[in-house]
Coordinates of C-alpha atoms and ligand atoms in Angstrom, one line a residue:
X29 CA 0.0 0.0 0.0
X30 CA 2.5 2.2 0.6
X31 CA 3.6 2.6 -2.7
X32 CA 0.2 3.8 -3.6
X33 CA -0.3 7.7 -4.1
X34 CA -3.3 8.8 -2.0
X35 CA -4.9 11.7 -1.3
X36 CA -7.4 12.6 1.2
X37 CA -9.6 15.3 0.8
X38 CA -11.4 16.2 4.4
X39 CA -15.0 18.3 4.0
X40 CA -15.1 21.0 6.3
X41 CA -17.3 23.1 4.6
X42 CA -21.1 23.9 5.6
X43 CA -22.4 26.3 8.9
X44 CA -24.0 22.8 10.3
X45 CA -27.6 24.6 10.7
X46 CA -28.7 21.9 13.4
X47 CA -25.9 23.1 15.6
X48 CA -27.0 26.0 15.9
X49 CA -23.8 28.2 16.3
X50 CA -21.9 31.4 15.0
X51 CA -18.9 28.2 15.3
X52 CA -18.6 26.6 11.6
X53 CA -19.8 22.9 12.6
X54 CA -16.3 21.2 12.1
X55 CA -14.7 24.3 15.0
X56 CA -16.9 22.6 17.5
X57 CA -14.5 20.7 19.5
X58 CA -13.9 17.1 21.1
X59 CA -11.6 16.5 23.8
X60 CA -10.5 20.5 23.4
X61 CA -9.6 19.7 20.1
X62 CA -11.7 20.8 16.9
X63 CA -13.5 17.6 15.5
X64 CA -11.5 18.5 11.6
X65 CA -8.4 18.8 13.6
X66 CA -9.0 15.1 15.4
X67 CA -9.7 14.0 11.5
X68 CA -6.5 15.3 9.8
X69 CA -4.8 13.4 13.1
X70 CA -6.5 10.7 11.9
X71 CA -5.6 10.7 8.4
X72 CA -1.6 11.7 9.1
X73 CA -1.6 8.6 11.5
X74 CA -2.8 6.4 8.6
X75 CA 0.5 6.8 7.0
X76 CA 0.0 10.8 5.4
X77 CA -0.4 11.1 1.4
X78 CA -1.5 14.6 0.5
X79 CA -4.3 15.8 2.0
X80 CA -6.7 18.6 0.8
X81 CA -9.2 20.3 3.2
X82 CA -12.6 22.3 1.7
X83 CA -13.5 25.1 3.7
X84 CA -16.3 27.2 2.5
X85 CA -18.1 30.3 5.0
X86 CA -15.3 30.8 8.0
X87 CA -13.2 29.1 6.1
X88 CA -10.2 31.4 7.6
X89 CA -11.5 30.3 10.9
X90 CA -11.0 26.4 9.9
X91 CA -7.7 27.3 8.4
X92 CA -6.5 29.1 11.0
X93 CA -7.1 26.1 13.4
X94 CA -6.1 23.3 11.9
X95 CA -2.9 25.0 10.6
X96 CA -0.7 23.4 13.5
X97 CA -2.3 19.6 11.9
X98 CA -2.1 20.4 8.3
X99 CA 2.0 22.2 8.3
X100 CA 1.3 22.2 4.4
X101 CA -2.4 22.9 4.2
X102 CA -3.5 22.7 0.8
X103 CA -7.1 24.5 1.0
X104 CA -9.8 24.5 -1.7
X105 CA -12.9 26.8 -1.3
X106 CA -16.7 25.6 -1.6
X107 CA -18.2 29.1 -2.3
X108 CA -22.0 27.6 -2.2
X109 CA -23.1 24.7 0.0
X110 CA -24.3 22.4 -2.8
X111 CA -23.8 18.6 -1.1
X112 CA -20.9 16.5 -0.3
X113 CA -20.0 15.6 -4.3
X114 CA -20.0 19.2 -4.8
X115 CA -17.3 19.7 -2.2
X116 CA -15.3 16.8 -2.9
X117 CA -15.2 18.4 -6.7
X118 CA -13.9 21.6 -5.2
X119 CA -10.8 20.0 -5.3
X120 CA -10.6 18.6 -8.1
X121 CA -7.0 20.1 -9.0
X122 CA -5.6 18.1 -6.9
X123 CA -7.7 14.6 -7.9
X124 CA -6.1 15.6 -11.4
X125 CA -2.9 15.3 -10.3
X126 CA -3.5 11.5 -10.9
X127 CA -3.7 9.5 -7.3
X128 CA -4.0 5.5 -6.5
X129 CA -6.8 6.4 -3.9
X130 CA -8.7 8.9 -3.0
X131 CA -9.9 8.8 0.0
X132 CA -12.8 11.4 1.5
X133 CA -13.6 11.8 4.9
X134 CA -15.9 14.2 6.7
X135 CA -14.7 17.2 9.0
X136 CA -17.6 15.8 11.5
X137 CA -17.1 12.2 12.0
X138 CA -14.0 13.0 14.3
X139 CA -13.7 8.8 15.9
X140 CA -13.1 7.4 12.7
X141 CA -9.7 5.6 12.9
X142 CA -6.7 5.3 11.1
X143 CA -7.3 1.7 10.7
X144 CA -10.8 2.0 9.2
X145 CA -9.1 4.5 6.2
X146 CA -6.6 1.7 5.9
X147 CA -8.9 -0.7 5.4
X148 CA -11.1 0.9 2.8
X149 CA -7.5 1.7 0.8
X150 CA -6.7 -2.1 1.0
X151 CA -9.8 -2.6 -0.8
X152 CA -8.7 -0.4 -3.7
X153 CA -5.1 -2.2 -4.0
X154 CA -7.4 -5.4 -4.1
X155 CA -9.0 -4.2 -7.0
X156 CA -12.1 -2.4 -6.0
X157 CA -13.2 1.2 -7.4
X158 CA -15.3 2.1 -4.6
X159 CA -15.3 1.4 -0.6
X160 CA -17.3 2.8 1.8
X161 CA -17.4 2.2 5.9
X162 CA -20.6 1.3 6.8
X163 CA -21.7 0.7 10.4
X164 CA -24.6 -0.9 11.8
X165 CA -26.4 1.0 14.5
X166 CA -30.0 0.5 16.5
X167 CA -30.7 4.7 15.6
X168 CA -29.8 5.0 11.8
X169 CA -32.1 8.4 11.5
X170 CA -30.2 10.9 9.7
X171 CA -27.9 8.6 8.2
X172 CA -27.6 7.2 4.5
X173 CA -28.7 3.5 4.1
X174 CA -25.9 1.3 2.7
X175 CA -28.3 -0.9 -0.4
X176 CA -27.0 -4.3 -1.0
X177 CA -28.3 -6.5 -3.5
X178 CA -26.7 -10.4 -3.2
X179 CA -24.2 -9.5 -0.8
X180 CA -23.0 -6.7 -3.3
X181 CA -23.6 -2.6 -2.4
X182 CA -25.1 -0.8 -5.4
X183 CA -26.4 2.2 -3.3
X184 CA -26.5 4.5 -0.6
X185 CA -29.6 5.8 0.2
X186 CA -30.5 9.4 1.7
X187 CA -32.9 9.3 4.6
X188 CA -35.0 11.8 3.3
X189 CA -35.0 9.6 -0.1
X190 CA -35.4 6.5 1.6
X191 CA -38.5 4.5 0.7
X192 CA -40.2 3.1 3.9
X193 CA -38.9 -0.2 3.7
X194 CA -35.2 1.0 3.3
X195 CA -35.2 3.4 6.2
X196 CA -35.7 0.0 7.8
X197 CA -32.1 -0.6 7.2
X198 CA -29.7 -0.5 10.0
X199 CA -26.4 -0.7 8.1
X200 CA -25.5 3.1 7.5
X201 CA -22.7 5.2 6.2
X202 CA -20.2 6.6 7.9
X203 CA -19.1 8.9 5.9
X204 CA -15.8 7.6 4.7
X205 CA -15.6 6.8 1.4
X206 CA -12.4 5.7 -0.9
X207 CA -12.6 6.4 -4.2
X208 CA -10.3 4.3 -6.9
X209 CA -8.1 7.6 -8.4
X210 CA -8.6 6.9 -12.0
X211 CA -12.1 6.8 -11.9
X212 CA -13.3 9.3 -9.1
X213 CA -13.4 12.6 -11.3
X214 CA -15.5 10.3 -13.9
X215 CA -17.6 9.5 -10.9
X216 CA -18.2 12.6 -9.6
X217 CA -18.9 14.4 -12.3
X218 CA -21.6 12.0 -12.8
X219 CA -23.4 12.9 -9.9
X220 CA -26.8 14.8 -10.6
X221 CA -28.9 16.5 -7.6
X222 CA -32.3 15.0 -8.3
X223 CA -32.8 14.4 -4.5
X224 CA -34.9 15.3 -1.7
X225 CA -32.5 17.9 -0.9
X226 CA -31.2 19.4 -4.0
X227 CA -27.9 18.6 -3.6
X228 CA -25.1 17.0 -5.3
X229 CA -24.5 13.7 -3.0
X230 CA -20.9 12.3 -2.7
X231 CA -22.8 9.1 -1.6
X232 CA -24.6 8.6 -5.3
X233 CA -21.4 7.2 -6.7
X234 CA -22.0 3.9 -5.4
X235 CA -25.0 3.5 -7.8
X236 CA -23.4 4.7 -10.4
X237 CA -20.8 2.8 -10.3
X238 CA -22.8 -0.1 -9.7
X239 CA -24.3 0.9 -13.1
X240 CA -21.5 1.1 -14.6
X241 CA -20.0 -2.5 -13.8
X242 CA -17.5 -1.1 -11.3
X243 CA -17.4 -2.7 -7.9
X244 CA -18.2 -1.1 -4.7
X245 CA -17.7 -2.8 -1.1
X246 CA -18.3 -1.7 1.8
X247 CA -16.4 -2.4 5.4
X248 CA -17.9 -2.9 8.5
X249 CA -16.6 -0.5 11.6
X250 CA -18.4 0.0 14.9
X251 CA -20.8 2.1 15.7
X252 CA -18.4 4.1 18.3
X253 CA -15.8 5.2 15.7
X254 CA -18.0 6.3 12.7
X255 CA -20.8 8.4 14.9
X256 CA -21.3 11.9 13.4
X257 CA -21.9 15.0 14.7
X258 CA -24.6 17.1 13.0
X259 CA -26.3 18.8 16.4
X260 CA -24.9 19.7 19.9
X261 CA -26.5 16.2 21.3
X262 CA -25.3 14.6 19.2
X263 CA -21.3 16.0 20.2
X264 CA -22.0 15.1 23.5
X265 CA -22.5 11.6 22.7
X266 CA -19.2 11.6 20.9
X267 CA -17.4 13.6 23.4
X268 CA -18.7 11.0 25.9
X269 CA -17.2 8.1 23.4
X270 CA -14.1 9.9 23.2
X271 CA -13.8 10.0 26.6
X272 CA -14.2 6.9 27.7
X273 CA -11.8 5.4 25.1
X274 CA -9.3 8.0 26.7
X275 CA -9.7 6.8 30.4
X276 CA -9.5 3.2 29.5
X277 CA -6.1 4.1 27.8
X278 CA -4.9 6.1 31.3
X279 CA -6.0 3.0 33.4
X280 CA -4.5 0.4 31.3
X281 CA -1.5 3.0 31.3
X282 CA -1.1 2.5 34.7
X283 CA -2.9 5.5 35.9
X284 CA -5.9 5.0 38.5
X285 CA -8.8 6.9 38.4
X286 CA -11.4 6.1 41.5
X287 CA -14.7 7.0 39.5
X288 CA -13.5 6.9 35.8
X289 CA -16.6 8.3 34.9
X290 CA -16.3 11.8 36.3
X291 CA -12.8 12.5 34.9
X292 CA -12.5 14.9 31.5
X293 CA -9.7 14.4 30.0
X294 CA -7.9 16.7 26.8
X295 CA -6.9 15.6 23.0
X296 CA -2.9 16.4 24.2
X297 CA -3.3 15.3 28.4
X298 CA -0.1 12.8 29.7
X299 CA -0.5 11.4 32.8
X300 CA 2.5 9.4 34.3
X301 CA 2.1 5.7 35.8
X302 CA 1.3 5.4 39.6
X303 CA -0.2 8.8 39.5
X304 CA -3.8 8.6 41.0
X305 CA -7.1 10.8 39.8
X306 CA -9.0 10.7 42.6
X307 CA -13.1 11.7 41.4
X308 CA -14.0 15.2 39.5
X309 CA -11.4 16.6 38.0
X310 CA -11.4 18.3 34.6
X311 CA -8.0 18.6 32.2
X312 CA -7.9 21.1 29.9
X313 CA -5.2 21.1 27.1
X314 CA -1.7 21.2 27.6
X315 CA -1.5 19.2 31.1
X316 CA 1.3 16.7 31.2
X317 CA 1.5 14.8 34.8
X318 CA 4.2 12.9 35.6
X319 CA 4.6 9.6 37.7
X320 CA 3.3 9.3 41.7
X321 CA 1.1 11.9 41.4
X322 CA -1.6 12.6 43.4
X323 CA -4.8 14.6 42.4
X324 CA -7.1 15.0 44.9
X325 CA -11.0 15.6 43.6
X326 CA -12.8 18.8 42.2
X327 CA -9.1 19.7 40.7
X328 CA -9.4 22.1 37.3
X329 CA -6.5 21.8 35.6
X330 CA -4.9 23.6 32.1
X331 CA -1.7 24.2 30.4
X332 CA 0.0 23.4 33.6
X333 CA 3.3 21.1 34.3
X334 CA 2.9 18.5 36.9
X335 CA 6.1 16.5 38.0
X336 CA 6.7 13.5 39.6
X337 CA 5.9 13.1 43.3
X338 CA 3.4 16.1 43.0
X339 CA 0.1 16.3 44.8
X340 CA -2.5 18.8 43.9
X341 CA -5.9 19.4 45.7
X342 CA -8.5 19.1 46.6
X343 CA -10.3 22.1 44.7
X344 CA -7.6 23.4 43.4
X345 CA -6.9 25.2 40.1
X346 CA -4.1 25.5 37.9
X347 CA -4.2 27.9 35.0
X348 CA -1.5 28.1 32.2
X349 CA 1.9 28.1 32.6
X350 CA 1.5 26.7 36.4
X351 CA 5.0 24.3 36.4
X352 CA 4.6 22.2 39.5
X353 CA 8.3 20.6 40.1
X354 CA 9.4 17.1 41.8
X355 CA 6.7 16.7 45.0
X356 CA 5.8 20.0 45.2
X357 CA 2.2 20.3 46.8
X358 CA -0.5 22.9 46.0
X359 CA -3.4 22.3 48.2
X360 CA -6.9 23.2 48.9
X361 CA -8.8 26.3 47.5
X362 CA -5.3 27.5 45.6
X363 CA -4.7 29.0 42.2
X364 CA -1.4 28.9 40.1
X365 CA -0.7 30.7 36.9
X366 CA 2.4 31.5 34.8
X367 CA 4.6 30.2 38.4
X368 CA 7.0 27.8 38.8
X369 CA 6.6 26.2 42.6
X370 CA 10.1 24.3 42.4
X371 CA 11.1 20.8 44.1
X372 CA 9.0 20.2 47.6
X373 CA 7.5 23.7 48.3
X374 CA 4.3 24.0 49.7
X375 CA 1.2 26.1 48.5
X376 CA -1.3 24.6 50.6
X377 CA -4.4 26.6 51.4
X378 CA -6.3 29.2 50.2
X379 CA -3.6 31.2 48.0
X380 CA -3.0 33.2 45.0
X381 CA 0.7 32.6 43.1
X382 CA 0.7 34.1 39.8
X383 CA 3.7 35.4 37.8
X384 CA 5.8 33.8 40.7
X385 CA 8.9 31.7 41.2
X386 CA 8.8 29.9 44.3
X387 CA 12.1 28.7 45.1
X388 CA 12.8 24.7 46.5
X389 CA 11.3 23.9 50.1
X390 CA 10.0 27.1 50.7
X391 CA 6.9 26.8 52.5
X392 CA 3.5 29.2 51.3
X393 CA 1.3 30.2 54.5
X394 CA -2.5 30.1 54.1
X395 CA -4.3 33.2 52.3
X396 CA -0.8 34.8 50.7
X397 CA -1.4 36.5 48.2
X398 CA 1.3 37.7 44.9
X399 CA -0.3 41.2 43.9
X400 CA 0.4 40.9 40.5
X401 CA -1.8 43.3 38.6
X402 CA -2.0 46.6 38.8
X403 CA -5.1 47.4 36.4
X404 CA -2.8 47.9 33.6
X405 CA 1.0 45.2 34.2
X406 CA 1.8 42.0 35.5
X407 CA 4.4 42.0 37.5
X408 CA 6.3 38.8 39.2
X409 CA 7.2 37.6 42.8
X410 CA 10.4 35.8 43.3
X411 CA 10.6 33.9 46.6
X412 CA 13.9 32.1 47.2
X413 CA 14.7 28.5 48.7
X414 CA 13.4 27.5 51.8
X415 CA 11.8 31.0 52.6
X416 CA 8.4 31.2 55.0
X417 CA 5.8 33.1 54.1
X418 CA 3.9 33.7 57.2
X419 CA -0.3 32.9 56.5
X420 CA -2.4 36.1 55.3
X421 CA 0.5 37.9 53.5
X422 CA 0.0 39.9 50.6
X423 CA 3.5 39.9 48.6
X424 CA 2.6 43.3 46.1
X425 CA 5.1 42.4 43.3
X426 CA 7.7 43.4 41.4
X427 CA 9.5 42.0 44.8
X428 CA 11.2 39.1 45.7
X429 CA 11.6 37.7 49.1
X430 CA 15.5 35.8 49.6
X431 CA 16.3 32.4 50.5
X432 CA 15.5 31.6 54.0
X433 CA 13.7 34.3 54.8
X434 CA 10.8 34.8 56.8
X435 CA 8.0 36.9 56.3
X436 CA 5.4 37.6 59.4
X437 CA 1.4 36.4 58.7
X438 CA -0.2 39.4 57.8
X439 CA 2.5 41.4 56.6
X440 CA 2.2 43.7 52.8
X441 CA 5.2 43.3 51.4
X442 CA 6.5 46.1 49.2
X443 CA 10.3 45.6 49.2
X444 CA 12.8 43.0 48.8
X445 CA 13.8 40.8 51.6
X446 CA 17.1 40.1 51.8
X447 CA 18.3 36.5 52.1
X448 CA 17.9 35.3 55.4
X449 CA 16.0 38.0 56.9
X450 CA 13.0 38.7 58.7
X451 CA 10.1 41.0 57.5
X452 CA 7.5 42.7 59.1
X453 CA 5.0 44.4 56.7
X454 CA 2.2 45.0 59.5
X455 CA 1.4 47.5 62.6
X456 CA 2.7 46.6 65.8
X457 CA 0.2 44.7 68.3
X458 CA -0.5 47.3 71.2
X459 CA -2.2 44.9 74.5
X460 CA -3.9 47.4 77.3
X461 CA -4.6 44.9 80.5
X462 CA -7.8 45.1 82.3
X463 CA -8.9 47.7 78.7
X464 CA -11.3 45.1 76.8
X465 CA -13.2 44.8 80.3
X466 CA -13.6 48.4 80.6
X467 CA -15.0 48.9 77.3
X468 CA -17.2 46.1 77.8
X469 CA -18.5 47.7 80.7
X470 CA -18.8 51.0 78.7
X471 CA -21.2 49.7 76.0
X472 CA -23.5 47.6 78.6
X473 CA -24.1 50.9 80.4
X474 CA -24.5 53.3 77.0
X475 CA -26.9 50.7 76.1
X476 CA -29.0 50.1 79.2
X477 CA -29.2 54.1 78.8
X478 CA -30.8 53.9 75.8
X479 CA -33.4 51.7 76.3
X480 CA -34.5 52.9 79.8
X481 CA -35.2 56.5 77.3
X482 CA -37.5 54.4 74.9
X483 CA -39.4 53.0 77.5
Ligands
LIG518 C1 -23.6 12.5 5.3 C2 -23.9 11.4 4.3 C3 -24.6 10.3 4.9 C4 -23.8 9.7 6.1 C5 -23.5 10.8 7.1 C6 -22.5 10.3 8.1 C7 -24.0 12.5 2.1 C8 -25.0 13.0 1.0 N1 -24.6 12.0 3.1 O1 -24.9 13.0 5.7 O2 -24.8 9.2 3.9 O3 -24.6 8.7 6.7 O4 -22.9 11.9 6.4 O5 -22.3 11.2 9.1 O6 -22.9 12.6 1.9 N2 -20.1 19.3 3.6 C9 -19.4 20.2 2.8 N3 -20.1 20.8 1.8 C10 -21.4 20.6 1.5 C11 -22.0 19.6 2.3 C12 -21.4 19.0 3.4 O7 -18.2 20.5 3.0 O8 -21.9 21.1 0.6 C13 -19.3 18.7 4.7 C14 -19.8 19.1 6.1 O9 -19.0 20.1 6.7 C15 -19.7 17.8 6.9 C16 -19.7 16.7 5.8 O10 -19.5 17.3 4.6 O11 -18.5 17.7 7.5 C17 -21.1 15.9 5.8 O12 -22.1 16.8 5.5 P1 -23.5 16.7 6.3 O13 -24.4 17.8 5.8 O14 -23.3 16.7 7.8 O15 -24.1 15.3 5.8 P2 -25.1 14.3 6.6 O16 -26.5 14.8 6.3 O17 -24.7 14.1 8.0
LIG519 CA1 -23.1 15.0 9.2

């Protein structure tokens, strides 16, 4: 196979009415990850070929997000929504280069896998001209009915061309459909729009090559992996799919997760071995966790560095560029951003470190607070080794605090500390004995005053 030329050509074109949104339909993502983008995944992981992507209204928005999948995007435009043969034909440039397969796939079927495109692509090195993965499925509304006739496919119906009997069918297309290069433009410009829906349907090839004496197959996938998305339902069902094909991967990974269920994984997340998810927590994109970590439940996590030995919660959020170093702990009710809290220091309750390096060891009391923001800059805290910051503090950066010091509970900080120092940013405590019984005595009698007037 691999000496075959093959080109895939991904259709990303059409709002997606049903969903709804000012987001072209294919934008919506999966996992964090635009459903086109987990399709061009899919198709680079089947072993590449060129690829060609048809945008049509937001098309710069689909370009601009798949650009980091697609580093030579090759992008065709369908000015008018006129079906799925119409698109494919927008890029027809590229078919006429002359290809061994052409394979088509759709921008919102995002669990197809690279093995199903493989498989369709084996069919056309074994000779046939046109294979199509079909699934079978207990809810085939919406979807075109594969039509066999002795064991052979010589159509795929529309539902909303469907006579009654056919909508009866239960074997459906996915949506993937490999076309043999030689004949595909032939095909396709065969294709008429005499339909329920006016348009020009990708999906009437099979009957016209079955016409034509050409052979079409079709292969079998599961239901899970060709599921599309056409309304928001609908992407929850394949979110939910996605996800738990992601958290079987963690577990059998060596990761444990208590209540499987009620942890969200991203498209890009890494979690170590021996690391434990303990229930509710959600990971954005760009979280990598390393090994004998411990996440302890209702943790939201995103863009953030986790490293080995780590523990992180309960409730506890870390936004981008939080860079958690060997066993450092970030506890309960604490938020991290843009900070690096280096090897075994502590942020364990109730604090705010953002734009901060915390240096090794150095221990963050309750409620501290890096005053970062001004209203108009972000400026950064740098606290050194093994320094204390005493509970309640507020450290108003730039400033840095040195190694070893200490900073009293309470204080503002405003200027450096040196290295081993001690800092008070607070008013002395002033005690008067016997005072707080005097005053006591002073309000029983104003009050007592008072009411013996109203009455
Ligand atoms: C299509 C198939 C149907 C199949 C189902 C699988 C056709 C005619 N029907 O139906 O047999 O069971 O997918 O999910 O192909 N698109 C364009 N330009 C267009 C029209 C569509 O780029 O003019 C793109 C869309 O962005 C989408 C894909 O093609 O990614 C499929 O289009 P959609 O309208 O969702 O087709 P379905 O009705 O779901
Ligand atoms: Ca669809």
């Amino acid at each position: 196979m691999t000496n075959r030329k093959c080109l895939a050509i991904v259709l990303a074109a059409g709002e997606g009415t049903r969903m709804k949104s000012s987001l072209p339909k294919v934008l919506h993502p999966v996992a964090g990850l635009p459903m086109v983008a987990h399709v061009l995944k899919t198709v680079a992981d089947a072993g590449g070929g060129d690829v060609a992507l048809v945008v049509g209204n937001g098309g710069e928005a689909v370009e601009k997000a798949v650009a980091p999948f697609l580093p030579k995007p090759e992008i065709f435009r369908q000015e008018q929504r006129k079906g799925t043969a119409h698109a494919v034909l927008a890029a027809r440039d590229a078919m006429a280069r002359g290809y061994d397969d052409i394979v088509v796939l759709y921008g919102d079927a995002p669990l197809i896998e690279a093995d199903a495109v493989l498989s369709l692509r084996k069919e056309l090195a074994g000779g046939a001209d046109v294979a199509v993965l079909g699934f079978r499925t207990s809810e085939p509304t919406g979807y075109g009915r594969l039509i066999e006739e002795g064991g052979r496919l010589i159509a795929i119906r529309e539902e909303k061309d469907c006579a009654e009997a056919e909508r009866a069918i239960t074997f459906c297309n996915s949506g993937l459909i490999a076309l043999s290069g030689k004949i595909a433009l032939d095909l396709l410009s065969a294709v008429g729009n005499d339909n329920a829906k006016g348009e020009f349907y990708l999906t009437d090839v099979v009957a016209i090559a079955h016409e034509r004496g050409l052979a079409a197959v079709s292969v079998e996938a599961s239901e899970e992996n060709a599921l599309g998305v056409n309304t928001r339902a609908e992407l929850a069902e394949v979110e939910a799919l996605w996800q738990r094909g992601r958290r079987r991967e963690a577990m059998l990974a060596g990761v444990t997760l208590i209540a499987p269920e009620t942890v969200f994984f991203s498209h890009d997340t890494e979690v170590g071995a021996d690391t434990v998810v303990e229930p509710n927590v959600w990971f954005g994109p760009g979280v990598s966790v390393g090994e004998n970590v411990r996440i302890h439940a209702f943790c939201h996590l995103e863009q953030a560095q986790i490293a080995n030995g780590c523990e992180v919660g309960p409730f506890a959020r870390l936004r981008p560029g939080a860079d958690l170093r060997g066993k450092a702990k970030v506890g309960n009710f604490c938020e991290v951003k843009k900070a690096v809290v280096d090897e075994g220091a502590k942020v364990n309750h109730l604090t705010y470190i953002g734009d901060a390096f915390i240096g090794a060891g150095a221990n963050i009391g309750a409620g501290t607070i890096t005053c970062n923001y001004d209203g108009f800059g972000k400026y950064e805290t740098r606290i050194g080794a093994g320094a204390f910051i005493g509970s309640n503090s507020a450290l108003v950066a730039p400033v840095s605090i040195g190694k070893e010091a200490y900073v009293a509970s309470g204080s503002v900080i405003t200027e450096d500390v040196p290295d081993d120092a001690l800092a008070f940013g607070r008013a002395r405590q002033a005690t008067k004995p016997g005072r707080g019984k005097e005053l006591r005595q002073r309000f029983a009698d104003a009050k007592k005053a008072a009411d013996a007037k109203k009455s």
